[in-house]
PDB file of C-alpha atoms and ligand atoms in Angstrom:
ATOM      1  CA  UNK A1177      45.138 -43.201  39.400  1.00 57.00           C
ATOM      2  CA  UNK A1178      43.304 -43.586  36.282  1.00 63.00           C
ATOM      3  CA  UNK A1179      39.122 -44.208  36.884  1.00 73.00           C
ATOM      4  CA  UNK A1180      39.282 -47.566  38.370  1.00 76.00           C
ATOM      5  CA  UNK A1181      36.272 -50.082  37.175  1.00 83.00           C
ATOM      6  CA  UNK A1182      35.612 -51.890  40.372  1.00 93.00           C
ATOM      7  CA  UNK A1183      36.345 -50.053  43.817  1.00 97.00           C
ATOM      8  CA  UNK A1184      36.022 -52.177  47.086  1.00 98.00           C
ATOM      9  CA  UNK A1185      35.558 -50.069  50.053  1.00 98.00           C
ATOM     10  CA  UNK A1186      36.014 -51.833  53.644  1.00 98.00           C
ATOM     11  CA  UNK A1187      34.319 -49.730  56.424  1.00 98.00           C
ATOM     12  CA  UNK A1188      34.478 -49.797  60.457  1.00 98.00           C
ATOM     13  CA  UNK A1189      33.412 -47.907  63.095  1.00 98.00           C
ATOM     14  CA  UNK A1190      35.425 -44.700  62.644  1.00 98.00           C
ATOM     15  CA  UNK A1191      32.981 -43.964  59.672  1.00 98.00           C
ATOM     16  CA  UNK A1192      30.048 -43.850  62.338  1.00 98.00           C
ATOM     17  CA  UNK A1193      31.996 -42.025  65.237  1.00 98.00           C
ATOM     18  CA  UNK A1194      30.658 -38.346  63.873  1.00 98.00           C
ATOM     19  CA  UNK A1195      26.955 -39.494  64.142  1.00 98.00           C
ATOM     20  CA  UNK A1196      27.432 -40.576  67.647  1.00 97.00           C
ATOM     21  CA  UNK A1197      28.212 -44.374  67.243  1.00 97.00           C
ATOM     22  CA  UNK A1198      31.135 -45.125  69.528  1.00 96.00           C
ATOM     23  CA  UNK A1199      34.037 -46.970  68.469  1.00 97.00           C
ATOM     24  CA  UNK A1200      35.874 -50.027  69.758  1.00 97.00           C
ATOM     25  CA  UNK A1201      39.196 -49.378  70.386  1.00 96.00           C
ATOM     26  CA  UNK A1202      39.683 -45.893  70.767  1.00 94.00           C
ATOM     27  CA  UNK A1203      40.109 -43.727  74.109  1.00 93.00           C
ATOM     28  CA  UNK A1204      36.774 -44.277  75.911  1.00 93.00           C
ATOM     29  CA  UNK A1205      35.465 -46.890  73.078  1.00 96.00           C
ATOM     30  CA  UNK A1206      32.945 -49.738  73.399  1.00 97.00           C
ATOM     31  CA  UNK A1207      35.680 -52.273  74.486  1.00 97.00           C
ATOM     32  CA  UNK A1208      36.846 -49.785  77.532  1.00 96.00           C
ATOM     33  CA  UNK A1209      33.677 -50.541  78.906  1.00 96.00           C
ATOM     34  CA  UNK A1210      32.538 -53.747  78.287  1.00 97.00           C
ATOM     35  CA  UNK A1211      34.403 -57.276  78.478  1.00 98.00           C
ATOM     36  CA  UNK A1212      34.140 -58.602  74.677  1.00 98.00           C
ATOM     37  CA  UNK A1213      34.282 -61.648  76.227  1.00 98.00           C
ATOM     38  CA  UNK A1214      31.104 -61.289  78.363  1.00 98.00           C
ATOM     39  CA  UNK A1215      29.360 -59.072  75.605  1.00 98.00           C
ATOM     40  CA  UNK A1216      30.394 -60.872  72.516  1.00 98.00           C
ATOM     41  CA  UNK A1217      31.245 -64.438  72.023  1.00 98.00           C
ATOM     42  CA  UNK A1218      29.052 -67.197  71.988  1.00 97.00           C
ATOM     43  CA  UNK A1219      30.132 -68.662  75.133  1.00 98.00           C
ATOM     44  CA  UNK A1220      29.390 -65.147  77.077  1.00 98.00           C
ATOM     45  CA  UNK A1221      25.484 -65.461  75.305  1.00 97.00           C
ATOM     46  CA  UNK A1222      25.648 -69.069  77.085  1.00 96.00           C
ATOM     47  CA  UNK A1223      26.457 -67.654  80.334  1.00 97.00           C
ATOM     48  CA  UNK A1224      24.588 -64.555  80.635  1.00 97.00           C
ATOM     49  CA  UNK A1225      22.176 -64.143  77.845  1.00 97.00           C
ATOM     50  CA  UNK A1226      20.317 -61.164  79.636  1.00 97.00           C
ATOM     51  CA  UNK A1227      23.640 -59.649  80.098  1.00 98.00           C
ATOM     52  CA  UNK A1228      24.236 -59.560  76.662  1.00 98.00           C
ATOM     53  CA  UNK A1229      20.480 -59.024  75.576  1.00 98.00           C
ATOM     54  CA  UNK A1230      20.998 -55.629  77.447  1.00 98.00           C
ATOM     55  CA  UNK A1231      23.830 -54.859  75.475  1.00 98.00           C
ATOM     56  CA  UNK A1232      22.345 -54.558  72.122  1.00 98.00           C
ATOM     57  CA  UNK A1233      19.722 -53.929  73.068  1.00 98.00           C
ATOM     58  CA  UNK A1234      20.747 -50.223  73.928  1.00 97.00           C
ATOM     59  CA  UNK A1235      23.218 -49.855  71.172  1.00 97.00           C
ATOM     60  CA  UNK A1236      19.657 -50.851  68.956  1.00 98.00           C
ATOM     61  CA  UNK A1237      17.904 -48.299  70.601  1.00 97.00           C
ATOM     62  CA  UNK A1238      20.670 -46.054  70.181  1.00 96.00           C
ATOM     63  CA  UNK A1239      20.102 -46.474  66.201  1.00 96.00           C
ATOM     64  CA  UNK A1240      16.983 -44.386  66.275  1.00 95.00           C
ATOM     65  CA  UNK A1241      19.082 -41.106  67.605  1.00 96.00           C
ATOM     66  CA  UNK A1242      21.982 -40.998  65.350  1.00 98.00           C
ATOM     67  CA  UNK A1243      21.883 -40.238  61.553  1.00 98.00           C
ATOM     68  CA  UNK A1244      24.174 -40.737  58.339  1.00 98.00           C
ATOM     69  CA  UNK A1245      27.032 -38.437  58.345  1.00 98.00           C
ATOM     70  CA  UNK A1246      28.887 -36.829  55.145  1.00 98.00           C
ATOM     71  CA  UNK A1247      30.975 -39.764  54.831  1.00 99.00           C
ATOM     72  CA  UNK A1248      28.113 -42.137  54.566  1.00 98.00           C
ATOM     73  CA  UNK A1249      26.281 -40.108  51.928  1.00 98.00           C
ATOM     74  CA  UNK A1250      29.566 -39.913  49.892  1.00 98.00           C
ATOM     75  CA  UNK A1251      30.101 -43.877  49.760  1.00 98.00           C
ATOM     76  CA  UNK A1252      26.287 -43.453  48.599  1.00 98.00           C
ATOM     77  CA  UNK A1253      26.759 -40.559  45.704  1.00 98.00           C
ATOM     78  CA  UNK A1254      29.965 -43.246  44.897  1.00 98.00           C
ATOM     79  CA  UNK A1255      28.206 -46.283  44.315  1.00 98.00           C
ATOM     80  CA  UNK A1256      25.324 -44.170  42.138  1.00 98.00           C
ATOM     81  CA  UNK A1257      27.854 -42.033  40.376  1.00 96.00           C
ATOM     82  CA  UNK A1258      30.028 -45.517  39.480  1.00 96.00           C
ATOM     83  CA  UNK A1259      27.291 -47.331  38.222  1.00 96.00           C
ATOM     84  CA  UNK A1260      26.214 -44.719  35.976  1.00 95.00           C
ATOM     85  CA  UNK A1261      29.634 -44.774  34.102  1.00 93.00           C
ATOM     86  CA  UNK A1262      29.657 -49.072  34.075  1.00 94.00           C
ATOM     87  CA  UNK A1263      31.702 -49.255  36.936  1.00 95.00           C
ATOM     88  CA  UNK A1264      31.286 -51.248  40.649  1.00 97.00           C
ATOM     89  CA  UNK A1265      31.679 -50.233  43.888  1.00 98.00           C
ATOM     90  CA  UNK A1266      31.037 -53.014  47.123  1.00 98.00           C
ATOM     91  CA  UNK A1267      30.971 -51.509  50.446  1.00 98.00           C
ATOM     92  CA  UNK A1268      32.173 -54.380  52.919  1.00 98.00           C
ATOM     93  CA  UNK A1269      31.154 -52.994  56.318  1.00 98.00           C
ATOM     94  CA  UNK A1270      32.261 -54.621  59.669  1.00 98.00           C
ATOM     95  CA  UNK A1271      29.630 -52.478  61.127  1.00 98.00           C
ATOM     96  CA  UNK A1272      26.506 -53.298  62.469  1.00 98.00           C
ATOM     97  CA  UNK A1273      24.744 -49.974  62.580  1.00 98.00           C
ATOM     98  CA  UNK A1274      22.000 -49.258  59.484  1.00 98.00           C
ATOM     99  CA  UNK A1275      23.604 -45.818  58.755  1.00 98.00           C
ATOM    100  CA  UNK A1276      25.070 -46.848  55.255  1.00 98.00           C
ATOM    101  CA  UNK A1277      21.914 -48.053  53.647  1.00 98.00           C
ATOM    102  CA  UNK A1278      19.888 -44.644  55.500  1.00 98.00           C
ATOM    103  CA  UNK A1279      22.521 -42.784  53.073  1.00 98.00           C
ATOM    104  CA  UNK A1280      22.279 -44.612  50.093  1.00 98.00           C
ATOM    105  CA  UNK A1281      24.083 -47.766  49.912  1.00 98.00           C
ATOM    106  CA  UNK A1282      23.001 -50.449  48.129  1.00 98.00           C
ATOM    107  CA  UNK A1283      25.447 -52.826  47.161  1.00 98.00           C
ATOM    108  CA  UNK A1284      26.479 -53.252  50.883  1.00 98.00           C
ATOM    109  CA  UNK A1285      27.623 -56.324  52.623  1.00 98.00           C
ATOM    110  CA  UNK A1286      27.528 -56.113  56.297  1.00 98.00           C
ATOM    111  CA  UNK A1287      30.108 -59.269  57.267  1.00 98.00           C
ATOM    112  CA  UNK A1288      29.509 -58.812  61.389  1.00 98.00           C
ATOM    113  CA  UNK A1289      25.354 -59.044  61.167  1.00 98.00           C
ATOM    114  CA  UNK A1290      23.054 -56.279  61.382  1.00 98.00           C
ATOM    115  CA  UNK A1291      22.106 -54.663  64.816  1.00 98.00           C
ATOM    116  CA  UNK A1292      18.464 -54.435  63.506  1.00 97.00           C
ATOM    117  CA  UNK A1293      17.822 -57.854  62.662  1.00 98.00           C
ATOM    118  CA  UNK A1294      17.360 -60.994  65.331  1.00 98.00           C
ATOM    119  CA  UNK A1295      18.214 -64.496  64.418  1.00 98.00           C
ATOM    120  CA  UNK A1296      16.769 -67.738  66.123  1.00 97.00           C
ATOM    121  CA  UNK A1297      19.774 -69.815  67.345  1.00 94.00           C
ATOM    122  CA  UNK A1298      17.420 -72.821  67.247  1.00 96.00           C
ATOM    123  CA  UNK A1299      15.152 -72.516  63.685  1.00 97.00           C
ATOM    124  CA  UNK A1300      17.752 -70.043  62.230  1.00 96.00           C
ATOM    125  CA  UNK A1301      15.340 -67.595  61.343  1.00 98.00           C
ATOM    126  CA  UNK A1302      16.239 -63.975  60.622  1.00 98.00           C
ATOM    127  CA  UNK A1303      14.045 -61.878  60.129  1.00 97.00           C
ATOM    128  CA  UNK A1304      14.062 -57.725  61.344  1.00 97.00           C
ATOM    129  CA  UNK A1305      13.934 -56.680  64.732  1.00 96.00           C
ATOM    130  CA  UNK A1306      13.368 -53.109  66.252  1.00 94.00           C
ATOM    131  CA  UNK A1307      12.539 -53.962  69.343  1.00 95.00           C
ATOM    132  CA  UNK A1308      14.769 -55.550  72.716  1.00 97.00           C
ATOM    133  CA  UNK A1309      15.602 -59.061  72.732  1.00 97.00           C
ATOM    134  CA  UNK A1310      15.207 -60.845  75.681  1.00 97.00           C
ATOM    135  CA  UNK A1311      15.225 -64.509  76.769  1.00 94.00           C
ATOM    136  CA  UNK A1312      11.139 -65.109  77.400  1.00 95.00           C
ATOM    137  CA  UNK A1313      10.562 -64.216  73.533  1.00 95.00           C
ATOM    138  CA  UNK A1314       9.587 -67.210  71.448  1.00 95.00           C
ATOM    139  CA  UNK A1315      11.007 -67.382  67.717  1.00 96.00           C
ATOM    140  CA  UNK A1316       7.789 -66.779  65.725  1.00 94.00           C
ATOM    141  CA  UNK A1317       8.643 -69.769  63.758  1.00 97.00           C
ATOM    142  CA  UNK A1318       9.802 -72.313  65.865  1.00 97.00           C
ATOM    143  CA  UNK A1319       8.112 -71.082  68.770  1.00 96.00           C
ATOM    144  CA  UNK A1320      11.175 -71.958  71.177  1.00 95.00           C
ATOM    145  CA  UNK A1321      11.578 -69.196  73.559  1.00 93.00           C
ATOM    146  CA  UNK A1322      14.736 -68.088  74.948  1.00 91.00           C
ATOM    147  CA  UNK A1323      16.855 -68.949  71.424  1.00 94.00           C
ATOM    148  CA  UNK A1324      16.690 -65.623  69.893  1.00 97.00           C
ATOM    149  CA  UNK A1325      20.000 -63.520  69.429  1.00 97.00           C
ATOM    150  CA  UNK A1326      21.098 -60.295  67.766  1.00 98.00           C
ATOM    151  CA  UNK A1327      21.557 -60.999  64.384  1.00 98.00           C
ATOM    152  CA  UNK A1328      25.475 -60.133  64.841  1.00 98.00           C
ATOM    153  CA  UNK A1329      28.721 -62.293  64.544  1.00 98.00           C
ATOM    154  CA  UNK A1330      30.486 -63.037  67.907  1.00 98.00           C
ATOM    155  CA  UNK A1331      34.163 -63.663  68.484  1.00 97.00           C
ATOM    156  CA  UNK A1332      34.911 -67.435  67.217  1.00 96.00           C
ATOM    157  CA  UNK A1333      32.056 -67.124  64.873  1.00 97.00           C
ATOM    158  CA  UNK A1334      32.342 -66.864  60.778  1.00 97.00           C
ATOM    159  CA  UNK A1335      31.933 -63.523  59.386  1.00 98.00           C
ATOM    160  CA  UNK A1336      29.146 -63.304  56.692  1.00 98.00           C
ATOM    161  CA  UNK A1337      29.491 -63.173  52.827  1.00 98.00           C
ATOM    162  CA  UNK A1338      33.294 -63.872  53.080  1.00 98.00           C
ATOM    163  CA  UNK A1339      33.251 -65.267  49.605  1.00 98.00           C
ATOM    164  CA  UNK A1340      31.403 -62.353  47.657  1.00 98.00           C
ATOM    165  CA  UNK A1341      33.753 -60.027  49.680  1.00 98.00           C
ATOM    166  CA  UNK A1342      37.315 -62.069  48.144  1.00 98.00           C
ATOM    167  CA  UNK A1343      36.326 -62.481  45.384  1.00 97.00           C
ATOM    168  CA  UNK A1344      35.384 -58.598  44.889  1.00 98.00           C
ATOM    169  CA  UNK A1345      38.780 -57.973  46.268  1.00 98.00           C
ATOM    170  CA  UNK A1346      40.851 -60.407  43.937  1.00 96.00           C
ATOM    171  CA  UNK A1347      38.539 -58.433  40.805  1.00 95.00           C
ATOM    172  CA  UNK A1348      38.887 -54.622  42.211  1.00 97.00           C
ATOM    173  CA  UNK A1349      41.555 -52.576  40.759  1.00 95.00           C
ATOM    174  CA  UNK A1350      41.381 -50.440  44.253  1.00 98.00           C
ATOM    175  CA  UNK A1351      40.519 -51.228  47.559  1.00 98.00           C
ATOM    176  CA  UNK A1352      39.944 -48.724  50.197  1.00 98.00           C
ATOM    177  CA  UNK A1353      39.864 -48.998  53.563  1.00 98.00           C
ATOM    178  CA  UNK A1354      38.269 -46.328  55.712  1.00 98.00           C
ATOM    179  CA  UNK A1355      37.396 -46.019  59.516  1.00 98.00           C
ATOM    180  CA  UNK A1356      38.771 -49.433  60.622  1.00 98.00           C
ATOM    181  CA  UNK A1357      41.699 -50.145  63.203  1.00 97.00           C
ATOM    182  CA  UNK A1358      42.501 -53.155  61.041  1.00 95.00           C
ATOM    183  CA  UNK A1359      42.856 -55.260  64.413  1.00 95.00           C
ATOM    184  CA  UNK A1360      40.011 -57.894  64.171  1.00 96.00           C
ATOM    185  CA  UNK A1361      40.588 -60.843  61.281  1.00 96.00           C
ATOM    186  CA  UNK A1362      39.608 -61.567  58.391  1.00 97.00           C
ATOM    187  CA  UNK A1363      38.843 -57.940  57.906  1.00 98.00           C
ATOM    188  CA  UNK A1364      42.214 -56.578  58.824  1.00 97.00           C
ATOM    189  CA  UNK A1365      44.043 -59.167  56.534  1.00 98.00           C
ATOM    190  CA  UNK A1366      42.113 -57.301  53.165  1.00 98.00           C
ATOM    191  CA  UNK A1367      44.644 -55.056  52.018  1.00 98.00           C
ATOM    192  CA  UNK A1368      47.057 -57.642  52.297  1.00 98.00           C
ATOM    193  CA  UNK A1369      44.998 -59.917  50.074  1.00 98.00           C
ATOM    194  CA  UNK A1370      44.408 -56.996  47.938  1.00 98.00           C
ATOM    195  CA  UNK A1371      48.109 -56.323  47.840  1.00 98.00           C
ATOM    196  CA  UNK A1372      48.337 -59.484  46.992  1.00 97.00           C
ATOM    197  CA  UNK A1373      46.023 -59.769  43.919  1.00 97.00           C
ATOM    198  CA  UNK A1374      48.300 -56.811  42.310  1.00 97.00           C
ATOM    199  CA  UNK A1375      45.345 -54.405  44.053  1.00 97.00           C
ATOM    200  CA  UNK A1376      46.218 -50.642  44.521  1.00 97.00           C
ATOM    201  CA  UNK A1377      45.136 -50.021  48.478  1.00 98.00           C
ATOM    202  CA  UNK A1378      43.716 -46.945  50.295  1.00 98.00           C
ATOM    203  CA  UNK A1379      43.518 -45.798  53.609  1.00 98.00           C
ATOM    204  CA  UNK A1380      41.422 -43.455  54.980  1.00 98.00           C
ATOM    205  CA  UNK A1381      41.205 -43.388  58.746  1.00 98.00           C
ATOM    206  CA  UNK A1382      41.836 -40.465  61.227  1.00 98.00           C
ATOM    207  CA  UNK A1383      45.168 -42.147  62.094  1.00 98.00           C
ATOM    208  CA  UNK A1384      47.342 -44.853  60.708  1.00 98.00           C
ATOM    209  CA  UNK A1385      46.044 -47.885  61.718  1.00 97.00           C
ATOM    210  CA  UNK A1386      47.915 -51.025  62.457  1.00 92.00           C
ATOM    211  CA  UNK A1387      48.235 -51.854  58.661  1.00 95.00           C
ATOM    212  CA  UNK A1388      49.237 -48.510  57.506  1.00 97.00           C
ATOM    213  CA  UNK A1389      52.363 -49.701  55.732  1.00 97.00           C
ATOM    214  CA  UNK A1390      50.987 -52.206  53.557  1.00 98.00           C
ATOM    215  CA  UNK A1391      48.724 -49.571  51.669  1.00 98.00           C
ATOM    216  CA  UNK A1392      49.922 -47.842  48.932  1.00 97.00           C
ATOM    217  CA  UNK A1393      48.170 -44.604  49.109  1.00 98.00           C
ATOM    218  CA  UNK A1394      46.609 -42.497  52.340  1.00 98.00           C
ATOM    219  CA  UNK A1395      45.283 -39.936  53.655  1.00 98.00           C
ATOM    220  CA  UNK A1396      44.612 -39.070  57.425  1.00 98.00           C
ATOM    221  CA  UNK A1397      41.432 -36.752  59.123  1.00 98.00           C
ATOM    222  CA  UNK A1398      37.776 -37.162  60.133  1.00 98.00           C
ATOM    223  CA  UNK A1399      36.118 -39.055  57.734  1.00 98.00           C
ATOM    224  CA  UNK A1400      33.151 -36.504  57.517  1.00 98.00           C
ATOM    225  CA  UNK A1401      36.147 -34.642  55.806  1.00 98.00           C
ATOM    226  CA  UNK A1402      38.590 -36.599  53.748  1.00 98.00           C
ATOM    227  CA  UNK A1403      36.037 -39.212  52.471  1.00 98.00           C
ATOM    228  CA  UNK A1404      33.652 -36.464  50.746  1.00 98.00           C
ATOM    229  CA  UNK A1405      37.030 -35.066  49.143  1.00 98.00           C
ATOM    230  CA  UNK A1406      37.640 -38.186  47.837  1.00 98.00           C
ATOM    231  CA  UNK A1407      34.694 -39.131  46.649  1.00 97.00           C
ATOM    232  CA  UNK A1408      34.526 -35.795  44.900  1.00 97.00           C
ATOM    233  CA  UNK A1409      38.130 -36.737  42.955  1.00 95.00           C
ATOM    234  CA  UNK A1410      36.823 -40.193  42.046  1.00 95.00           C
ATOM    235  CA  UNK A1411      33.729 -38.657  40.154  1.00 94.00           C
ATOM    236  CA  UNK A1412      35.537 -36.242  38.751  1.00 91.00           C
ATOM    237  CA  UNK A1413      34.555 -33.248  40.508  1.00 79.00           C
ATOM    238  CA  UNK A1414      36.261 -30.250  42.204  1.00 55.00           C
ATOM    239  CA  UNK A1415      35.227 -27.934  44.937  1.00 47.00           C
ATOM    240  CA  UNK A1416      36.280 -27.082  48.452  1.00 45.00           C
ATOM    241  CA  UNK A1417      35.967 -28.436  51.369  1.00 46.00           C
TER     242      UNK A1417
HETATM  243  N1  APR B  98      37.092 -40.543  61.154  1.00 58.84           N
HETATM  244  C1  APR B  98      37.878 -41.547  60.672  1.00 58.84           C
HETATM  245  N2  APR B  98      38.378 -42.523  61.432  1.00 58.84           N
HETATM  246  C2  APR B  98      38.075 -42.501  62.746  1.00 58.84           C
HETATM  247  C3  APR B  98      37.266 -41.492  63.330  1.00 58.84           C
HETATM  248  C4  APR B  98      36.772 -40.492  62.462  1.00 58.84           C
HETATM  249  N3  APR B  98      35.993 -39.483  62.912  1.00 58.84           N
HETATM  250  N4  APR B  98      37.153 -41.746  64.660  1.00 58.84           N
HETATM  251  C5  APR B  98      37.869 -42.851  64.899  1.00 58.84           C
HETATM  252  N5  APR B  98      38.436 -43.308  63.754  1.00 58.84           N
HETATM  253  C6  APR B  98      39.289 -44.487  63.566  1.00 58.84           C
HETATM  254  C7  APR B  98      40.236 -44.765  64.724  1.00 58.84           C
HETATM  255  O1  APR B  98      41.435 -44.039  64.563  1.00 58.84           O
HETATM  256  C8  APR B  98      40.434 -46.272  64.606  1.00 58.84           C
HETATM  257  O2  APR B  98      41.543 -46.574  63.751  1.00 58.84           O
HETATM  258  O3  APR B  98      38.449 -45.610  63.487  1.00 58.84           O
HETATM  259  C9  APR B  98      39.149 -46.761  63.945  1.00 58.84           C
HETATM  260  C10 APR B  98      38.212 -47.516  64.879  1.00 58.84           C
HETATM  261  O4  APR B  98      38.833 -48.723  65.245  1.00 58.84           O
HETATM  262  P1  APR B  98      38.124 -49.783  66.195  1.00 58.84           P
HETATM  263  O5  APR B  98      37.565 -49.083  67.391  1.00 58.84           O
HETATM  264  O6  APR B  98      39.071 -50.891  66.434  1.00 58.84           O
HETATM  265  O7  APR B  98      36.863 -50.265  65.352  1.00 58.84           O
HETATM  266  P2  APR B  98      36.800 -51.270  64.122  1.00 58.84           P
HETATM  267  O8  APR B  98      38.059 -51.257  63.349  1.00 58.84           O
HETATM  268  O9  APR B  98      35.532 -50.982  63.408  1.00 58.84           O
HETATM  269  O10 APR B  98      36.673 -52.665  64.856  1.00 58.84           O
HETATM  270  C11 APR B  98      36.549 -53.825  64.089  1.00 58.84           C
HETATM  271  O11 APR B  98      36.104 -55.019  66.085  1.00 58.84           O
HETATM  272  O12 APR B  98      35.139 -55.627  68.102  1.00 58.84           O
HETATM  273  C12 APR B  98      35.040 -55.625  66.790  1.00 58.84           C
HETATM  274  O13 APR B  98      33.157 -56.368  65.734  1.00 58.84           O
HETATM  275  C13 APR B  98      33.762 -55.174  66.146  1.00 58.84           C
HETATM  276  O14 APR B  98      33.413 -54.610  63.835  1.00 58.84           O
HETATM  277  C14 APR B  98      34.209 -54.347  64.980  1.00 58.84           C
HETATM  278  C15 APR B  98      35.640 -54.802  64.768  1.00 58.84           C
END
């Protein structure tokens, strides 16, 4: 297609799977192992908090050993490499891992939460956090101990910065989607708004996810891969592999 002016790219896990982040849903993946139920709904905090505490707490210690991958970078050099010509990228990522903004990423909206932030389910205070949760620490505001949380959005809660992210959508003349099963709402339901705004739609995802017919373009590999190479077309550029 022609340059498009404003790109919105929708990222999940599969972006994060070559610098060691697991994934949800595939072979092996996070929900293989763990009960979302238990791990990640509000009602699974109420019953075991420490349970869950343990939970991210590893996968927020697990932060410090992985690094941005190709892909990342490339969604970086994008946003840059718009904005230089006038244009607008917004990367919508439904992950919780920092690796976008280590590569670059500035205009980023992360609509499940942030691993490496805590919020106080009492005061409502977020603030960063690089260190385990647990239920004896007191907010440092309201000073009520055993409220803190990962700063992440459960099952049956409201993703963040839904409106920014539609109404990005409804002014993009592309959306891509890259990395993402496209089985957890609202996410999965983009490219159909997109579609529905007269939006040209892009997968990129080592498979065909659940939506694959509703985009209009796509291409399938490791993102490390196909998401550099198409980063390269969209600035112009040429070059191998
Ligand atoms: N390159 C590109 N895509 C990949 C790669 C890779 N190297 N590895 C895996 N994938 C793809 C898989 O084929 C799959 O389609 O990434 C997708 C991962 O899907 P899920 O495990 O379902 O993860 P995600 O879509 O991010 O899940 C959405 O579910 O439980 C929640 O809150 C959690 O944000 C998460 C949401």
């Amino acid at each position: 297609m022609a340059s498009p002016k404003n790109i919105v790219v929708l990222t999940g896990s599969g972006i994060s799977a070559e610098s060691g982040v697991a994934t949800f849903r595939d072979t092996g993946g996070i929900w293989a192992k763990y009960d979302y139920r238990e791990v990640a709904t509000p009602e699974g905090f109420a019953a075991d908090p420490a349970l869950v505490h343990r939970f991210y707490n590893d996968r927020r210690r697990g932060l410090s050993s992985v690094a941005p991958n190709a892909a990342h970078f490339a969604l970086g050099e994008l946003e840059a490499g718009l904005a230089a010509r006038g244009s607008v990228m917004t990367l919508i990522t439904q992950n919780v891992d920092d690796l976008h903004e280590r590569a670059g990423s500035q205009n980023l909206l992360h609509m499940h939460g942030e691993l490496s932030k805590s919020q106080c389910g009492a005061c409502g205070d977020v603030r960063a956090c690089g260190e385990d949760l647990s239920i004896e620490i007191a907010c440092p505001v309201c000073e009520r101990a055993g409220a803190l949380r990962p700063f992440v959005v459960w099952f049956g809660e409201m993703p963040r910065f839904m409106d920014a992210a539609m109404e990005a959508i409804a002014s993009a003349d592309l959306f891509v989607s890259i990395g993402t099963s496209g089985s957890v709402y609202p996410a999965a339901g983009f490219v159909t708004d997109a579609r529905g705004a007269g939006v040209a739609a892009m997968e990129l995802n080592l498979e065909p996810s659940e939506n694959a017919h509703f985009f209009t373009d796509s291409r399938y590999g490791p993102a490390t891969k196909i998401v550099p190479a198409w980063v390269r077309e969209m600035l112009g550029e040429s070059g191998a592999d």
